[in-house]
C-alpha cells in the first residue's frame, strides 16, 4: 500500500531489466488508464488527478498484454507524490496481475 497526500500523482513506467518487448495496460479502479504500452528504458508518464473525498483510495493494476522475450512481464513503477518518490517493481504474467492500493493520508 502507498499512502499519498497530493491532489495529483505522476506515474512513470519502465521495463525492469532487459528491454525485451514487455507490454502492459494499467487500470485504475477497473478503468483503463494506459492501454497496451510497450515498456522501455525511457519512461511512459501519466499524471493522475485526485479530487479529495472522491479518490481517497484507489487501486492500480498492471495487466500483462505480452510477456516479451523473457517471461514474466517485469517493470518498474515510479510514483511521484509531491516531494515523495516511490519505486515499485512489479511482475505479471497471463495468470496473475500486479496491483497496488493507494490511500490518502489523513
Short mmCIF file of N, CA and C in Angstrom, two decimals:
data_model
loop_
_atom_site.label_atom_id
_atom_site.label_comp_id
_atom_site.label_asym_id
_atom_site.label_seq_id
_atom_site.Cartn_x
_atom_site.Cartn_y
_atom_site.Cartn_z
N UNK A 1 0.84 -1.17 0.00
CA UNK A 1 0.00 0.00 0.00
C UNK A 1 0.89 1.24 0.00
N UNK A 2 0.45 2.26 -0.74
CA UNK A 2 1.13 3.55 -0.79
C UNK A 2 0.19 4.60 -0.21
N UNK A 3 0.67 5.35 0.78
CA UNK A 3 -0.10 6.46 1.33
C UNK A 3 0.32 7.73 0.60
N UNK A 4 -0.65 8.45 0.05
CA UNK A 4 -0.35 9.66 -0.71
C UNK A 4 -1.02 10.87 -0.07
N UNK A 5 -0.53 12.08 -0.42
CA UNK A 5 -1.09 13.29 0.16
C UNK A 5 -1.46 14.35 -0.87
N UNK A 6 -0.91 14.25 -2.07
CA UNK A 6 -1.12 15.27 -3.09
C UNK A 6 -2.47 15.09 -3.80
N UNK A 7 -2.86 16.13 -4.54
CA UNK A 7 -4.07 16.06 -5.36
C UNK A 7 -3.77 15.53 -6.76
N UNK A 8 -2.49 15.25 -7.02
CA UNK A 8 -2.12 14.61 -8.28
C UNK A 8 -0.88 13.76 -8.04
N UNK A 9 -0.80 12.68 -8.76
CA UNK A 9 0.35 11.78 -8.71
C UNK A 9 0.86 11.61 -10.13
N UNK A 10 2.19 11.63 -10.29
CA UNK A 10 2.76 11.33 -11.59
C UNK A 10 3.28 9.90 -11.53
N UNK A 11 2.83 9.08 -12.47
CA UNK A 11 3.33 7.72 -12.55
C UNK A 11 4.23 7.60 -13.78
N UNK A 12 5.30 6.84 -13.63
CA UNK A 12 6.23 6.58 -14.73
C UNK A 12 6.47 5.08 -14.76
N UNK A 13 6.36 4.50 -15.95
CA UNK A 13 6.57 3.06 -16.14
C UNK A 13 7.82 2.82 -16.96
N UNK A 14 8.62 1.86 -16.53
CA UNK A 14 9.83 1.47 -17.22
C UNK A 14 9.88 -0.05 -17.28
N UNK A 15 10.66 -0.59 -18.24
CA UNK A 15 10.96 -2.02 -18.21
C UNK A 15 11.97 -2.21 -17.07
N UNK A 16 11.83 -3.27 -16.31
CA UNK A 16 12.73 -3.55 -15.19
C UNK A 16 13.69 -4.64 -15.61
N UNK A 17 14.86 -4.24 -16.07
CA UNK A 17 15.84 -5.23 -16.52
C UNK A 17 16.06 -5.09 -18.01
N UNK A 18 16.20 -6.23 -18.67
CA UNK A 18 16.47 -6.22 -20.11
C UNK A 18 15.22 -5.79 -20.88
N UNK A 19 15.41 -4.89 -21.84
CA UNK A 19 14.31 -4.43 -22.67
C UNK A 19 14.00 -5.57 -23.65
N UNK A 20 12.86 -6.24 -23.40
CA UNK A 20 12.58 -7.47 -24.17
C UNK A 20 11.19 -7.49 -24.79
N UNK A 21 10.53 -6.34 -24.84
CA UNK A 21 9.22 -6.29 -25.51
C UNK A 21 8.03 -6.47 -24.61
N UNK A 22 8.19 -6.32 -23.29
CA UNK A 22 7.04 -6.39 -22.38
C UNK A 22 6.03 -5.30 -22.73
N UNK A 23 4.74 -5.67 -22.70
CA UNK A 23 3.66 -4.72 -22.95
C UNK A 23 2.65 -4.84 -21.82
N UNK A 24 2.21 -3.69 -21.27
CA UNK A 24 1.24 -3.69 -20.18
C UNK A 24 0.11 -2.69 -20.46
N UNK A 25 -1.01 -2.95 -19.81
CA UNK A 25 -2.08 -1.97 -19.68
C UNK A 25 -2.21 -1.69 -18.19
N UNK A 26 -2.53 -0.45 -17.85
CA UNK A 26 -2.68 -0.05 -16.45
C UNK A 26 -4.12 0.37 -16.24
N UNK A 27 -4.73 -0.19 -15.18
CA UNK A 27 -6.11 0.11 -14.83
C UNK A 27 -6.17 0.81 -13.48
N UNK A 28 -7.02 1.81 -13.37
CA UNK A 28 -7.27 2.48 -12.10
C UNK A 28 -8.72 2.20 -11.73
N UNK A 29 -8.91 1.45 -10.65
CA UNK A 29 -10.24 1.03 -10.22
C UNK A 29 -11.04 0.42 -11.37
N UNK A 30 -10.37 -0.40 -12.19
CA UNK A 30 -11.04 -1.11 -13.27
C UNK A 30 -11.16 -0.34 -14.57
N UNK A 31 -10.82 0.95 -14.58
CA UNK A 31 -10.89 1.76 -15.79
C UNK A 31 -9.51 1.87 -16.42
N UNK A 32 -9.44 1.81 -17.75
CA UNK A 32 -8.15 1.88 -18.45
C UNK A 32 -7.51 3.25 -18.25
N UNK A 33 -6.29 3.24 -17.73
CA UNK A 33 -5.50 4.47 -17.55
C UNK A 33 -4.46 4.57 -18.67
N UNK A 34 -3.79 3.47 -18.96
CA UNK A 34 -2.83 3.36 -20.06
C UNK A 34 -3.10 2.04 -20.77
N UNK A 35 -3.17 2.07 -22.09
CA UNK A 35 -3.52 0.88 -22.84
C UNK A 35 -2.35 0.39 -23.68
N UNK A 36 -2.01 -0.88 -23.52
CA UNK A 36 -1.03 -1.59 -24.34
C UNK A 36 0.24 -0.79 -24.57
N UNK A 37 0.91 -0.46 -23.48
CA UNK A 37 2.14 0.32 -23.53
C UNK A 37 3.35 -0.61 -23.54
N UNK A 38 4.23 -0.43 -24.52
CA UNK A 38 5.47 -1.19 -24.57
C UNK A 38 6.47 -0.59 -23.60
N UNK A 39 6.98 -1.40 -22.67
CA UNK A 39 7.91 -0.90 -21.66
C UNK A 39 9.31 -0.77 -22.24
N UNK A 40 9.96 0.36 -21.94
CA UNK A 40 11.29 0.66 -22.47
C UNK A 40 12.16 1.20 -21.35
N UNK A 41 13.37 1.61 -21.69
CA UNK A 41 14.27 2.24 -20.71
C UNK A 41 13.82 3.66 -20.41
N UNK A 42 13.15 4.31 -21.38
CA UNK A 42 12.62 5.66 -21.14
C UNK A 42 11.21 5.54 -20.57
N UNK A 43 10.82 6.53 -19.79
CA UNK A 43 9.56 6.46 -19.05
C UNK A 43 8.33 6.69 -19.92
N UNK A 44 7.28 5.96 -19.58
CA UNK A 44 5.94 6.26 -20.05
C UNK A 44 5.29 6.98 -18.88
N UNK A 45 4.90 8.25 -19.06
CA UNK A 45 4.42 9.06 -17.94
C UNK A 45 2.95 9.38 -18.06
N UNK A 46 2.30 9.46 -16.91
CA UNK A 46 0.88 9.82 -16.84
C UNK A 46 0.66 10.50 -15.50
N UNK A 47 -0.08 11.61 -15.51
CA UNK A 47 -0.45 12.27 -14.27
C UNK A 47 -1.89 11.91 -13.94
N UNK A 48 -2.10 11.51 -12.69
CA UNK A 48 -3.43 11.16 -12.19
C UNK A 48 -3.88 12.31 -11.29
N UNK A 49 -5.05 12.90 -11.61
CA UNK A 49 -5.60 13.98 -10.79
C UNK A 49 -6.63 13.40 -9.84
N UNK A 50 -6.48 13.72 -8.55
CA UNK A 50 -7.27 13.08 -7.49
C UNK A 50 -8.04 14.13 -6.69
N UNK A 51 -9.36 14.09 -6.79
CA UNK A 51 -10.21 15.00 -6.04
C UNK A 51 -10.38 14.46 -4.63
N UNK A 52 -10.06 15.29 -3.63
CA UNK A 52 -10.19 14.87 -2.24
C UNK A 52 -11.64 14.47 -1.96
N UNK A 53 -11.79 13.34 -1.28
CA UNK A 53 -13.12 12.84 -0.95
C UNK A 53 -13.62 11.84 -1.98
N UNK A 54 -13.32 12.08 -3.27
CA UNK A 54 -13.76 11.17 -4.32
C UNK A 54 -12.75 10.06 -4.56
N UNK A 55 -11.46 10.39 -4.45
CA UNK A 55 -10.42 9.39 -4.70
C UNK A 55 -9.45 9.33 -3.52
N UNK A 56 -10.00 9.03 -2.35
CA UNK A 56 -9.17 8.87 -1.16
C UNK A 56 -8.54 7.49 -1.10
N UNK A 57 -9.05 6.56 -1.91
CA UNK A 57 -8.49 5.22 -2.00
C UNK A 57 -8.75 4.69 -3.40
N UNK A 58 -7.72 4.12 -4.02
CA UNK A 58 -7.88 3.52 -5.34
C UNK A 58 -6.83 2.45 -5.55
N UNK A 59 -7.03 1.65 -6.58
CA UNK A 59 -6.11 0.56 -6.90
C UNK A 59 -5.61 0.72 -8.33
N UNK A 60 -4.32 0.55 -8.51
CA UNK A 60 -3.72 0.47 -9.85
C UNK A 60 -3.33 -0.98 -10.09
N UNK A 61 -3.69 -1.51 -11.28
CA UNK A 61 -3.35 -2.87 -11.66
C UNK A 61 -2.58 -2.83 -12.96
N UNK A 62 -1.43 -3.51 -12.98
CA UNK A 62 -0.63 -3.66 -14.18
C UNK A 62 -0.96 -5.03 -14.78
N UNK A 63 -1.52 -5.01 -15.99
CA UNK A 63 -2.00 -6.21 -16.67
C UNK A 63 -1.05 -6.52 -17.82
N UNK A 64 -0.51 -7.74 -17.86
CA UNK A 64 0.43 -8.14 -18.91
C UNK A 64 -0.32 -8.37 -20.22
N UNK A 65 0.00 -7.56 -21.23
CA UNK A 65 -0.56 -7.76 -22.57
C UNK A 65 0.33 -8.72 -23.36
N UNK A 66 1.65 -8.63 -23.13
CA UNK A 66 2.61 -9.58 -23.70
C UNK A 66 3.71 -9.79 -22.68
N UNK A 67 4.40 -10.91 -22.77
CA UNK A 67 5.44 -11.24 -21.80
C UNK A 67 6.84 -10.91 -22.29
N UNK A 68 6.95 -10.43 -23.51
CA UNK A 68 8.26 -10.11 -24.05
C UNK A 68 9.05 -11.38 -24.34
N UNK A 69 10.31 -11.22 -24.60
CA UNK A 69 11.18 -12.34 -24.95
C UNK A 69 11.49 -13.22 -23.75
N UNK A 70 11.55 -12.60 -22.54
CA UNK A 70 11.91 -13.34 -21.33
C UNK A 70 10.82 -13.18 -20.28
N UNK A 71 9.83 -14.10 -20.24
CA UNK A 71 8.77 -14.03 -19.24
C UNK A 71 9.34 -14.14 -17.83
N UNK A 72 8.65 -13.62 -16.83
CA UNK A 72 7.37 -12.91 -16.91
C UNK A 72 7.56 -11.46 -17.33
N UNK A 73 6.47 -10.74 -17.39
CA UNK A 73 6.47 -9.31 -17.69
C UNK A 73 6.92 -8.59 -16.42
N UNK A 74 8.04 -7.88 -16.49
CA UNK A 74 8.54 -7.17 -15.31
C UNK A 74 8.69 -5.69 -15.62
N UNK A 75 8.43 -4.87 -14.63
CA UNK A 75 8.53 -3.43 -14.82
C UNK A 75 8.82 -2.70 -13.53
N UNK A 76 9.05 -1.42 -13.68
CA UNK A 76 9.26 -0.53 -12.55
C UNK A 76 8.24 0.59 -12.65
N UNK A 77 7.48 0.79 -11.58
CA UNK A 77 6.51 1.87 -11.49
C UNK A 77 7.07 2.89 -10.50
N UNK A 78 7.29 4.11 -10.97
CA UNK A 78 7.78 5.20 -10.12
C UNK A 78 6.62 6.16 -9.91
N UNK A 79 6.32 6.43 -8.64
CA UNK A 79 5.21 7.32 -8.29
C UNK A 79 5.78 8.55 -7.61
N UNK A 80 5.43 9.71 -8.14
CA UNK A 80 5.83 10.99 -7.54
C UNK A 80 4.61 11.61 -6.88
N UNK A 81 4.73 11.81 -5.57
CA UNK A 81 3.68 12.42 -4.75
C UNK A 81 4.29 13.66 -4.11
N UNK A 82 4.25 14.79 -4.83
CA UNK A 82 4.94 15.98 -4.34
C UNK A 82 6.43 15.71 -4.31
N UNK A 83 7.04 15.85 -3.13
CA UNK A 83 8.47 15.58 -2.98
C UNK A 83 8.78 14.11 -2.69
N UNK A 84 7.76 13.31 -2.42
CA UNK A 84 7.95 11.88 -2.13
C UNK A 84 7.98 11.08 -3.42
N UNK A 85 8.90 10.12 -3.49
CA UNK A 85 9.03 9.24 -4.65
C UNK A 85 9.02 7.80 -4.17
N UNK A 86 8.19 6.96 -4.82
CA UNK A 86 8.11 5.54 -4.51
C UNK A 86 8.50 4.74 -5.75
N UNK A 87 9.41 3.79 -5.59
CA UNK A 87 9.84 2.90 -6.67
C UNK A 87 9.29 1.51 -6.39
N UNK A 88 8.38 1.04 -7.24
CA UNK A 88 7.74 -0.25 -7.04
C UNK A 88 8.01 -1.15 -8.23
N UNK A 89 8.66 -2.27 -7.98
CA UNK A 89 8.91 -3.25 -9.03
C UNK A 89 7.71 -4.20 -9.09
N UNK A 90 7.33 -4.55 -10.30
CA UNK A 90 6.19 -5.46 -10.44
C UNK A 90 6.50 -6.55 -11.45
N UNK A 91 5.75 -7.63 -11.32
CA UNK A 91 5.87 -8.77 -12.21
C UNK A 91 4.46 -9.29 -12.47
N UNK A 92 4.16 -9.59 -13.72
CA UNK A 92 2.85 -10.16 -14.04
C UNK A 92 3.00 -11.11 -15.23
N UNK A 93 2.04 -12.00 -15.35
CA UNK A 93 2.00 -12.92 -16.49
C UNK A 93 0.55 -13.10 -16.89
N UNK A 94 0.25 -14.13 -17.66
CA UNK A 94 -1.12 -14.31 -18.12
C UNK A 94 -2.03 -14.93 -17.05
N UNK A 95 -1.45 -15.35 -15.91
CA UNK A 95 -2.25 -15.91 -14.82
C UNK A 95 -2.44 -14.92 -13.67
N UNK A 96 -1.48 -14.01 -13.46
CA UNK A 96 -1.62 -13.07 -12.34
C UNK A 96 -1.19 -11.67 -12.77
N UNK A 97 -1.90 -10.69 -12.20
CA UNK A 97 -1.59 -9.28 -12.43
C UNK A 97 -0.88 -8.72 -11.22
N UNK A 98 -0.27 -7.56 -11.39
CA UNK A 98 0.35 -6.86 -10.27
C UNK A 98 -0.54 -5.67 -9.92
N UNK A 99 -0.80 -5.48 -8.63
CA UNK A 99 -1.65 -4.37 -8.20
C UNK A 99 -1.12 -3.69 -6.96
N UNK A 100 -1.49 -2.43 -6.80
CA UNK A 100 -1.10 -1.66 -5.62
C UNK A 100 -2.28 -0.80 -5.19
N UNK A 101 -2.50 -0.74 -3.87
CA UNK A 101 -3.58 0.07 -3.30
C UNK A 101 -2.99 1.38 -2.82
N UNK A 102 -3.66 2.47 -3.13
CA UNK A 102 -3.27 3.82 -2.70
C UNK A 102 -4.32 4.35 -1.74
N UNK A 103 -3.87 4.95 -0.62
CA UNK A 103 -4.78 5.57 0.35
C UNK A 103 -4.27 6.95 0.67
N UNK A 104 -5.19 7.92 0.71
CA UNK A 104 -4.82 9.29 1.06
C UNK A 104 -4.51 9.38 2.54
N UNK A 105 -3.38 10.06 2.85
CA UNK A 105 -3.01 10.29 4.25
C UNK A 105 -4.03 11.24 4.86
N UNK A 106 -4.44 10.93 6.06
CA UNK A 106 -5.41 11.81 6.79
C UNK A 106 -4.68 12.84 7.59
#
